[in-house]
Coordinates of C-alpha atoms and ligand atoms in Angstrom, one line a residue:
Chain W
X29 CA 0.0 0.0 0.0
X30 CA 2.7 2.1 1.5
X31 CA 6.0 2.3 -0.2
X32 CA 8.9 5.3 0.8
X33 CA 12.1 5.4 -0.6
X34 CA 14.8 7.4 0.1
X35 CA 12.5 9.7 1.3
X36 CA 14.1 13.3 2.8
X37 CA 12.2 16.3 3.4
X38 CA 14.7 19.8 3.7
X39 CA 13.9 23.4 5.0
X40 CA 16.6 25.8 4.4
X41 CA 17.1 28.0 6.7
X42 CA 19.2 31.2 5.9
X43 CA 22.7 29.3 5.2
X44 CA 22.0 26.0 7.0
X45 CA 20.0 23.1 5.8
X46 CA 17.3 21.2 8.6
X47 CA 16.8 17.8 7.5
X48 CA 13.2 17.1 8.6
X49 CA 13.5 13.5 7.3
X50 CA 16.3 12.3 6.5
X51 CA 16.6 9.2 4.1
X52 CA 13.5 7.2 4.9
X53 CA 12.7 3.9 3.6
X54 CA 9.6 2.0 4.8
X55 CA 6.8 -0.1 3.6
X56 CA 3.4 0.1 5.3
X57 CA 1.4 -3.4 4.1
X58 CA -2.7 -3.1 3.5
X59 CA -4.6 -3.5 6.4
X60 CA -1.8 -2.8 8.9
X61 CA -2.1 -0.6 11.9
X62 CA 1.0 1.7 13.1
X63 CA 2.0 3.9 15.5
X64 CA 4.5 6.4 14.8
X65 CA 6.4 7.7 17.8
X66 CA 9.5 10.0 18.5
X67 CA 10.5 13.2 20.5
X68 CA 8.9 16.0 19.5
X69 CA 10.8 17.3 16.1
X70 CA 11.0 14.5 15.4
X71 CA 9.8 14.3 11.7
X72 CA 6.8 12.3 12.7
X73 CA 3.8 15.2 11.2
X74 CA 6.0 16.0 8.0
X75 CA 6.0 12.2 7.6
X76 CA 2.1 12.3 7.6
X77 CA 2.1 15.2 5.5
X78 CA 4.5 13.7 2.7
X79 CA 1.9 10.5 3.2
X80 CA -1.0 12.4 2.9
X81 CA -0.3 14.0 -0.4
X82 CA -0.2 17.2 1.6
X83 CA 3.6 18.0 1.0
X84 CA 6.1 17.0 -1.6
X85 CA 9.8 15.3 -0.2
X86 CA 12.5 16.9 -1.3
X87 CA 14.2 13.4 -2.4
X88 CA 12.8 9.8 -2.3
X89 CA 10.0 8.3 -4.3
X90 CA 6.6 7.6 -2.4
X91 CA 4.3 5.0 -4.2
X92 CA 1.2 4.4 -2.8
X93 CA -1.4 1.7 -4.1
X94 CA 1.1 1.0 -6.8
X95 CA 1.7 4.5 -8.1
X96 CA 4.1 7.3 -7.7
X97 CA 2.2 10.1 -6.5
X98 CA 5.0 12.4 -7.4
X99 CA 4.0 11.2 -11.6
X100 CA 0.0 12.3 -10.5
X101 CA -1.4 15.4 -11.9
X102 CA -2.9 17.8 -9.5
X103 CA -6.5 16.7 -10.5
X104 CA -5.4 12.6 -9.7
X105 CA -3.7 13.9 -6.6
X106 CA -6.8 15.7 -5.2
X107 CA -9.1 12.9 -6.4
X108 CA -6.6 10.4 -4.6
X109 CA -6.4 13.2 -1.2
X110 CA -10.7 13.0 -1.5
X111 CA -11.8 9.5 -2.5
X112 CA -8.8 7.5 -0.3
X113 CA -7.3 8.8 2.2
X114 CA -8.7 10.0 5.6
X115 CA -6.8 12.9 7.7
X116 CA -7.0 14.0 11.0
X117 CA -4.3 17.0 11.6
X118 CA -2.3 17.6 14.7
X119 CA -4.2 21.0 14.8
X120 CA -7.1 20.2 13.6
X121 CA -7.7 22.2 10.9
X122 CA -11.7 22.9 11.1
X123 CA -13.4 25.6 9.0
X124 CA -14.3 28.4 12.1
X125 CA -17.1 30.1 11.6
X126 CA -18.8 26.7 10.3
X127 CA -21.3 23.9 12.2
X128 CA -19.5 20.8 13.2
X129 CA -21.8 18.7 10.9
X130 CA -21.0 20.8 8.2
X131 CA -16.9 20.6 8.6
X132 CA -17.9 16.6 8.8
X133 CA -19.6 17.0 5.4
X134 CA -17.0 18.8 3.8
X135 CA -15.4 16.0 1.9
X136 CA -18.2 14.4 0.5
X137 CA -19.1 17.8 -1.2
X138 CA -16.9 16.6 -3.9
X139 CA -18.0 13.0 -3.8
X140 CA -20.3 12.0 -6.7
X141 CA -21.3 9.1 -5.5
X142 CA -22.6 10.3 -2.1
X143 CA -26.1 12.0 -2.3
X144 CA -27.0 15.5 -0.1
X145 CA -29.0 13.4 1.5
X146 CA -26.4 10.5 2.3
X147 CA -23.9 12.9 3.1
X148 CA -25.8 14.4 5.9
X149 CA -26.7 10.8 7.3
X150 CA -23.1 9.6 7.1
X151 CA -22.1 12.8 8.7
X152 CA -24.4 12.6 11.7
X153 CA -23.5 8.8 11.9
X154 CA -19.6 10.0 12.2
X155 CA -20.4 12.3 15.1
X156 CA -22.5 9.9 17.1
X157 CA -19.6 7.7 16.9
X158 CA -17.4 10.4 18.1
X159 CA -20.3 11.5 20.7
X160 CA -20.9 14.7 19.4
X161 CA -24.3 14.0 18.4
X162 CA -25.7 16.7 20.3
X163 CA -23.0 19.3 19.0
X164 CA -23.5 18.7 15.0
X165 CA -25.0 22.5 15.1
X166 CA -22.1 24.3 17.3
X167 CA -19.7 26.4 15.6
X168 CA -16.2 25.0 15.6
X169 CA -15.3 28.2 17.9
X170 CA -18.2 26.9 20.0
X171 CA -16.3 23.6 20.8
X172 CA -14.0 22.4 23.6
X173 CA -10.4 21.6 21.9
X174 CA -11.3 17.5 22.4
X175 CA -14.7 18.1 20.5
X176 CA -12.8 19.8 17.8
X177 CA -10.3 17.1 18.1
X178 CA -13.0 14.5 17.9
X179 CA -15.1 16.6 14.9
X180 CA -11.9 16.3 13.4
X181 CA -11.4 12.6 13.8
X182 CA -15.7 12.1 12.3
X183 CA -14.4 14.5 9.2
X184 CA -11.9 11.5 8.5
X185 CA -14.2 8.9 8.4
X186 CA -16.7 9.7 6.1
X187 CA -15.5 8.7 2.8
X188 CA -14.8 5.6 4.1
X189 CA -10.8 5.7 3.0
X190 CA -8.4 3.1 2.5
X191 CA -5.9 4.7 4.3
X192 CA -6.6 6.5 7.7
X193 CA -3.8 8.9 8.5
X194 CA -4.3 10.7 12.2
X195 CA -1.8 12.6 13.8
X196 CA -2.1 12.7 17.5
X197 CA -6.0 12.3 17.3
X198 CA -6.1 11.5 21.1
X199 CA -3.6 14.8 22.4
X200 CA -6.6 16.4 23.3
X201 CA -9.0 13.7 25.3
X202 CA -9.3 12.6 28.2
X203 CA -9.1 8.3 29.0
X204 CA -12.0 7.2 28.3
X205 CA -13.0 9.5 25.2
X206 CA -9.4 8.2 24.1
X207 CA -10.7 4.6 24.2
X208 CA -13.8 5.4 22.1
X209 CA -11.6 6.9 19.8
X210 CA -9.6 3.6 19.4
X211 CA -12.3 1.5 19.3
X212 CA -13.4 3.4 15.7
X213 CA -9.6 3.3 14.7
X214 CA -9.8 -1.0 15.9
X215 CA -12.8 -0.9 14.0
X216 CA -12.0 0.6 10.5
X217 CA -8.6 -1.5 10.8
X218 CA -10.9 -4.5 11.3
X219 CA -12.7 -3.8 8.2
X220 CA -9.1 -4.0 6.5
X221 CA -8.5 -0.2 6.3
X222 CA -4.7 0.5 6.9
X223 CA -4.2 2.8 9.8
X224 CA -1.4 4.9 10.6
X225 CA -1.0 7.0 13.8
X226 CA 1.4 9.2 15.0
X227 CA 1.0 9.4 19.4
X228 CA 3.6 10.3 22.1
X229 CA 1.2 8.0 24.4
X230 CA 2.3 4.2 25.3
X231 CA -1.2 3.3 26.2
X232 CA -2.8 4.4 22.9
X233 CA 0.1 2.8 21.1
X234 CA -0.6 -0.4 22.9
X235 CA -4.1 -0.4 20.2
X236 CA -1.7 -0.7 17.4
X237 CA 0.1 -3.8 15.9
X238 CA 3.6 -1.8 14.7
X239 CA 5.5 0.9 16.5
X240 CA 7.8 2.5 14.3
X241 CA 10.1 5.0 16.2
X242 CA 11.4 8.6 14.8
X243 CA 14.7 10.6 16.1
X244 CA 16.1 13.6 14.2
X245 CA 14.3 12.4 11.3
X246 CA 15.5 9.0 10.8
X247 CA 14.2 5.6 12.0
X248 CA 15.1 4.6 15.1
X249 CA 13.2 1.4 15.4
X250 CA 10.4 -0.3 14.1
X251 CA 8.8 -3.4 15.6
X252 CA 5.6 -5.3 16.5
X253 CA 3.4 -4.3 19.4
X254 CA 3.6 -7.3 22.0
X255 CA -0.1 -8.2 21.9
X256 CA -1.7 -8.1 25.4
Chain D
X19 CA -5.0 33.6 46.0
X20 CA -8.4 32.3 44.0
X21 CA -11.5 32.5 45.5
X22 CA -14.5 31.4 43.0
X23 CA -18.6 31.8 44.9
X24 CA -21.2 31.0 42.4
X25 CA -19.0 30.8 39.0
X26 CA -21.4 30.0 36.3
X27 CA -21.0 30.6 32.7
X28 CA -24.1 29.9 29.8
X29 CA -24.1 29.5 26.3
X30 CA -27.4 30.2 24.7
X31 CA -27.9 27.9 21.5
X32 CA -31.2 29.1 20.1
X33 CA -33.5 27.9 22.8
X34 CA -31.9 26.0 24.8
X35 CA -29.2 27.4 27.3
X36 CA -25.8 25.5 28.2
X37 CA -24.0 25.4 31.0
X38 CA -20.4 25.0 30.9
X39 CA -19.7 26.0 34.1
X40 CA -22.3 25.3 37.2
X41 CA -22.3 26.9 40.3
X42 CA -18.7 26.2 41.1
X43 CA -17.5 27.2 44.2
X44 CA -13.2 26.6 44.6
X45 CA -10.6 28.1 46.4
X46 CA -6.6 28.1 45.6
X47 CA -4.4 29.0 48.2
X48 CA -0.7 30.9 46.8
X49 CA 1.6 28.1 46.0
X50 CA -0.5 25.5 45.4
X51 CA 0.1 23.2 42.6
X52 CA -3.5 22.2 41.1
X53 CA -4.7 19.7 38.1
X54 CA -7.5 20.0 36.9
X55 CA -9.2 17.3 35.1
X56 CA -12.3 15.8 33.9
X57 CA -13.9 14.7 30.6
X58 CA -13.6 16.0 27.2
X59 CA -16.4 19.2 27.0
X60 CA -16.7 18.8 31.1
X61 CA -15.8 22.8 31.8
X62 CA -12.4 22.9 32.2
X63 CA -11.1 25.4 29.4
X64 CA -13.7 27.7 30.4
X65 CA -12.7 27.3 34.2
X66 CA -9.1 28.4 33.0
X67 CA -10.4 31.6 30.7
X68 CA -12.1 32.9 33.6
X69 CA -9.1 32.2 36.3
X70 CA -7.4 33.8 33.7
X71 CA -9.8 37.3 33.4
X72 CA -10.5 36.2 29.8
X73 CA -13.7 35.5 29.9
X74 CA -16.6 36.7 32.3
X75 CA -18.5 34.5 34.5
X76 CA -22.5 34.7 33.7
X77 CA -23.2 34.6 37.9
X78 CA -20.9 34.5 40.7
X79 CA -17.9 36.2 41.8
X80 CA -14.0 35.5 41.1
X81 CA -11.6 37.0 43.8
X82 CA -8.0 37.6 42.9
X83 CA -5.5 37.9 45.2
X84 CA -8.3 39.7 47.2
X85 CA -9.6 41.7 44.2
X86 CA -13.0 40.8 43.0
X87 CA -12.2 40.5 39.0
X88 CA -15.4 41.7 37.9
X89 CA -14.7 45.1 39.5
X90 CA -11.5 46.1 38.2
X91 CA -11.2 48.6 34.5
X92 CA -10.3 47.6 31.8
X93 CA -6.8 49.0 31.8
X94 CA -6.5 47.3 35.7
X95 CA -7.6 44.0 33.7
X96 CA -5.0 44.3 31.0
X97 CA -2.3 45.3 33.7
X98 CA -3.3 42.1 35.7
X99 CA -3.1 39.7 33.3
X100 CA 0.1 40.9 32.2
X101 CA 2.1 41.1 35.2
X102 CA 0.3 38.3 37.3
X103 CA -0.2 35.7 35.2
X104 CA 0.8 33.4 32.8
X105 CA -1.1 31.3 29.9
X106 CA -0.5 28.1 28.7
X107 CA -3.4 27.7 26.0
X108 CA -4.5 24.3 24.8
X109 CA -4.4 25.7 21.2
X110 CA -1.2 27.6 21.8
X111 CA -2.2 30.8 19.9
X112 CA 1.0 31.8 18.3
X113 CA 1.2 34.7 16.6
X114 CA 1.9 32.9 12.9
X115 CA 4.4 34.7 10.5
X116 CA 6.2 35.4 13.7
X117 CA 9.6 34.3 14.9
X118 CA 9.8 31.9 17.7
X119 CA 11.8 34.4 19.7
X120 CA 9.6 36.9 19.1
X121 CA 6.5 35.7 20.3
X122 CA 8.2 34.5 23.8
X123 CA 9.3 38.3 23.8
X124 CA 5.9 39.8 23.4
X125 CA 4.4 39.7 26.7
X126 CA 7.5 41.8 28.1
X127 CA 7.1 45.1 25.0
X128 CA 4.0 46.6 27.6
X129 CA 6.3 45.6 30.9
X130 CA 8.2 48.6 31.7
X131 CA 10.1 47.0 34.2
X132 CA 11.9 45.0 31.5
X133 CA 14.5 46.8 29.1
X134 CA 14.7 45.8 25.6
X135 CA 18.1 44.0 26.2
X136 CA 16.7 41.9 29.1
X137 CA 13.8 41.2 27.3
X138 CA 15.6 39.3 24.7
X139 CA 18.0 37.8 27.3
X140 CA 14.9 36.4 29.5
X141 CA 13.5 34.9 26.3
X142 CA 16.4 33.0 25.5
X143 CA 16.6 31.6 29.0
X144 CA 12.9 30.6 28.5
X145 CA 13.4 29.2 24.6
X146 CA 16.5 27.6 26.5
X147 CA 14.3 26.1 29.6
X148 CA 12.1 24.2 26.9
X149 CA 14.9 22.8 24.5
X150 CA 14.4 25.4 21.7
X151 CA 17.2 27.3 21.8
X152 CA 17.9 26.2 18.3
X153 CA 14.6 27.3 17.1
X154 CA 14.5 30.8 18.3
X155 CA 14.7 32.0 14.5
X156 CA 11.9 29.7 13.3
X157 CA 8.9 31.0 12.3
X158 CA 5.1 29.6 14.2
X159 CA 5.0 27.5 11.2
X160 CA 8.1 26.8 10.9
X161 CA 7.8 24.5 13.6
X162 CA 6.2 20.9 15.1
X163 CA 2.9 21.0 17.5
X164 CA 5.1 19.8 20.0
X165 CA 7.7 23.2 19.6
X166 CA 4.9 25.4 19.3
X167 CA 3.5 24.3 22.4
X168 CA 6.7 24.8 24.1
X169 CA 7.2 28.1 22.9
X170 CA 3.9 29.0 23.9
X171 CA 4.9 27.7 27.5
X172 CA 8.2 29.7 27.6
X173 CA 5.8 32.5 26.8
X174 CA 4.0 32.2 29.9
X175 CA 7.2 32.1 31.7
X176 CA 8.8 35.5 30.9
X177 CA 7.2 37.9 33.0
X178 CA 7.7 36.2 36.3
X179 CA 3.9 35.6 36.8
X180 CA 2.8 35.0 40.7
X181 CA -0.4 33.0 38.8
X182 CA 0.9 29.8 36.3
X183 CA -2.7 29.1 33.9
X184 CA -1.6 25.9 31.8
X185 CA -4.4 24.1 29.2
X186 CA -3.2 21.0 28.8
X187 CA 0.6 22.3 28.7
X188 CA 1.7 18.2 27.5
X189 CA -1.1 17.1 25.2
X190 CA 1.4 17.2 22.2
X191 CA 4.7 16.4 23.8
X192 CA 6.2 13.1 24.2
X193 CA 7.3 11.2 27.6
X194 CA 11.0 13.1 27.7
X195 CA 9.9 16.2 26.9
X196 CA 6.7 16.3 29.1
X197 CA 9.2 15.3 31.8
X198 CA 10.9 18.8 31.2
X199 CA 8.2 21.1 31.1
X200 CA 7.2 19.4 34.2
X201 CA 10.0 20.1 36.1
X202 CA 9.9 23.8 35.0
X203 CA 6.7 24.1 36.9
X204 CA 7.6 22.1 39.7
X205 CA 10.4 24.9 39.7
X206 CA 8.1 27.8 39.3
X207 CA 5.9 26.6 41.8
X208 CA 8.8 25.8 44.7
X209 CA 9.7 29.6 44.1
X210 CA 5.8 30.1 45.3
X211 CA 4.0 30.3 42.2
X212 CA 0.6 29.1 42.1
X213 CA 0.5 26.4 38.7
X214 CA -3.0 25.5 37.5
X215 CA -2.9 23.3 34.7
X216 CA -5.4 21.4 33.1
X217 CA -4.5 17.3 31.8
X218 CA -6.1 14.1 30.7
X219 CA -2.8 12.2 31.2
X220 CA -2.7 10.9 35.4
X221 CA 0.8 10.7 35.2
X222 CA 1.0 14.1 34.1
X223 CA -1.7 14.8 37.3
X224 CA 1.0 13.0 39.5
X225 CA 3.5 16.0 39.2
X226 CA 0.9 18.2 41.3
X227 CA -0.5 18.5 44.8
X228 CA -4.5 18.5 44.3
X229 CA -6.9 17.1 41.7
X230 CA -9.7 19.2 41.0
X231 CA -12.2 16.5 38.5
X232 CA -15.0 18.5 36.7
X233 CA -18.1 16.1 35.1
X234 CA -20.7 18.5 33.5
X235 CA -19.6 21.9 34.5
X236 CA -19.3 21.1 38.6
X237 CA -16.8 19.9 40.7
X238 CA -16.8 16.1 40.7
X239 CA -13.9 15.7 43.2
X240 CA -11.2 17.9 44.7
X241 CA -8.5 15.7 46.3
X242 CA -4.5 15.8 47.7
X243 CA -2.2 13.7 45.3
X244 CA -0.6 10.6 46.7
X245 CA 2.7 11.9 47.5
X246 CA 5.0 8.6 45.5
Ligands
ATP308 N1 -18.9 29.6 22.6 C1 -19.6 28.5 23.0 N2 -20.9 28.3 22.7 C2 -21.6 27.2 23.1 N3 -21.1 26.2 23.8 C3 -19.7 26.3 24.1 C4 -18.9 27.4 23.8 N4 -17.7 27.2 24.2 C5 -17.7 26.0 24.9 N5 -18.9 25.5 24.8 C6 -19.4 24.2 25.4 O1 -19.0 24.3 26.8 C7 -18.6 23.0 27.2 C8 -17.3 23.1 28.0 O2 -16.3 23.5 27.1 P1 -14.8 23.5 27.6 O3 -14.0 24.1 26.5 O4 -14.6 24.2 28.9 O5 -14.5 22.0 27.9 P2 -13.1 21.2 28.3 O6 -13.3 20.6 29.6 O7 -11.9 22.2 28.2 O8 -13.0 20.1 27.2 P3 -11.6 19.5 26.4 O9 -11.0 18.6 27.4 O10 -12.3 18.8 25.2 O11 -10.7 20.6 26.0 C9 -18.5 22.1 26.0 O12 -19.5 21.1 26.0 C10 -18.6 23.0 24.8 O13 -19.3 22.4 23.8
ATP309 N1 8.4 25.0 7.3 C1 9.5 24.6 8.1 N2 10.7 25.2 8.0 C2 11.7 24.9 8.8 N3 11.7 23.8 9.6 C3 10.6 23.1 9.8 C4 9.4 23.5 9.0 N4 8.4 22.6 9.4 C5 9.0 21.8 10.3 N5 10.2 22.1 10.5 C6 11.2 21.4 11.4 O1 11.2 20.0 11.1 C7 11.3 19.2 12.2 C8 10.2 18.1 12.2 O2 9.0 18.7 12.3 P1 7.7 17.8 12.5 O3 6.5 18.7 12.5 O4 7.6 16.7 11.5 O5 7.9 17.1 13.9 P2 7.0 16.1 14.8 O6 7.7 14.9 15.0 O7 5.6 16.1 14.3 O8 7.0 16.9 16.2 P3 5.8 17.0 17.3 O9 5.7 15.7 18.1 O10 6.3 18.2 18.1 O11 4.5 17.4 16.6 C9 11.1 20.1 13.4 O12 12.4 20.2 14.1 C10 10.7 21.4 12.9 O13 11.3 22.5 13.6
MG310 MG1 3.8 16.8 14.9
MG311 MG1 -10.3 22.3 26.9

């Protein structure tokens, strides 16, 4: 599903050169579930944002599904972004002045295949599973930072993607909104969708099958989770 | 040091009215070291905008330091929050195209107590104190969650505040890291400063002296921590 290699990603800064990642190879197998962990700085959200077809590396190939995103025209590559992949962002990223139910409907604006009516059902279905039924018509600014976080996380699901990127979708809740958050992770990785997620927590790592750890932009380690 | 009576706040949402916070009576002595936890959406962001004169209670009264809040100007407002207290929030509020160094520096430019020199010398030392020494240059987006969190923390630092108001000061930093900002507050608040600082994580809870729980906008439970 996954495939990175060579992979750097380089800010220039006045005269020196910060390697965010430096020289990544990794494969990432359909249906698998992974952490990503590491200090902070690590390299760990530019990772997600190179895999989400959000940012370009500045060396490396990155294939996913078969193909080399970096050969897709803009339209395949927003197509791809829209139709396959889900993304939850570190900060969230919700339209402000807009109802949670409508950030949640967002990407099935572009989804032929999805009806008006559909997409409002799917999207009310998406924040009962996050518990936010009875926020759907609050304003993102209206929203504690775990209901954005969690608004955020309903968002992803929607299109029903193969590939579930979320990057530190549990920083903002508390236990046991954390578990209900892993349980729809557990869930859509049951149903055979590949999960990757970046966390600085042990316990919510402990959900995942693969832990694959970042320093200074390399990999450090990368190795099954002991199941309980 | 704190003294809430009667702190409510409501949201009206067309006819129906919410209440974050309900009837919440508290008191924080100066140089306690308080977590305050609780479910996602349970009150306790709101709690900390009020503690921290940015929001007004709907009913009730908040005493500082033996002021009652609600009776102070505006300019006595502004003047408070700027030399008494400090603000960790939980979605860091950086000012964007903005240099790391920059934004650590800004609460000091109305201080008059600070000279332009020692202004950039404390910031440093704060930029330092969180590991980010190295990033003083960056810009906000320039750099991880994890760093902009930290640079909003050595923000809250600067001006020597005798009140500490964190928002989940750890929810994006991993174990090392969350050790370190830890310690800077168990320094602040062994020099007598009162820390307030809202988590999810127990072992982040463990660092302080009292656990405040909120459930629903009241006070669930308000307990000393087990001393290890
Ligand atoms: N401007 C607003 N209008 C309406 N409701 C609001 C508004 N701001 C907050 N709320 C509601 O008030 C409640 C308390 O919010 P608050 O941000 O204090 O929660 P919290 O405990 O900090 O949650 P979290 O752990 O998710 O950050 C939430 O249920 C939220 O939906
Ligand atoms: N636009 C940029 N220009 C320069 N440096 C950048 C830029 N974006 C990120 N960086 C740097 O790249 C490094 C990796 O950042 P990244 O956001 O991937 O870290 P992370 O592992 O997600 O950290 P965190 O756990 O704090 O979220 C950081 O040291 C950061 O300062
Ligand atoms: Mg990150
Ligand atoms: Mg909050």
């Amino acid at each position: 599903m996954i495939s990175l290699r060579g992979i750097s990603k380089a800010y220039s800064m006045g005269d020196t050169t910060l390697w965010a990642l430096d020289n990544i190879d990794l494969d990432i197998h359909k249906g698998e579930f992974v952490a990503v962990m590491g200090a902070s700085g690590s390299g760990k959200s530019t990772l997600m944002n190179i895999l989400g077809c959000l940012d370009v590396p500045t060396r490396g190939v990155y294939s996913l599904d078969g193909a080399e995103v970096q050969s897709l025209s803009r339209n395949e590559l927003a197509d791809l972004r829209n139709r396959k992949l889900g993304f939850v962002f570190q900060s969230f990223n919700l339209l402000p002045r807009t109802a949670a139910i409508e950030n949640v409907e967002l990407p099935m604006l572009y989804n032929h295949r999805v009806t008006p009516h559909e997409s409002r059902q799917r999207a009310l279905a998406a924040l009962d599973a996050v518990g936010l039924a009875d926020r759907a018509h609050h304003y993102s600014n209206q929203l504690s930072g775990g209901q954005q976080q969690r608004v955020a996380i309903a968002r992803s699901i929607v299109n029903d993607p193969v590939l579930m990127l979320a990057d530190e979708p549990t920083g903002n809740l508390d236990t046991r909104t954390s578990v209900e958050v892993m349980a729809i992770f557990q869930g859509l990785n049951s149903r055979g969708i590949t999960v990757v997620l970046v966390t600085h927590e042990q316990d919510i790592a402990q959900y995942t099958k693969r832990n694959v750890v970042f320093r200074d932009g390399k990999i450090l380690s990368d190795s099954p989770v002991a199941s309980p």
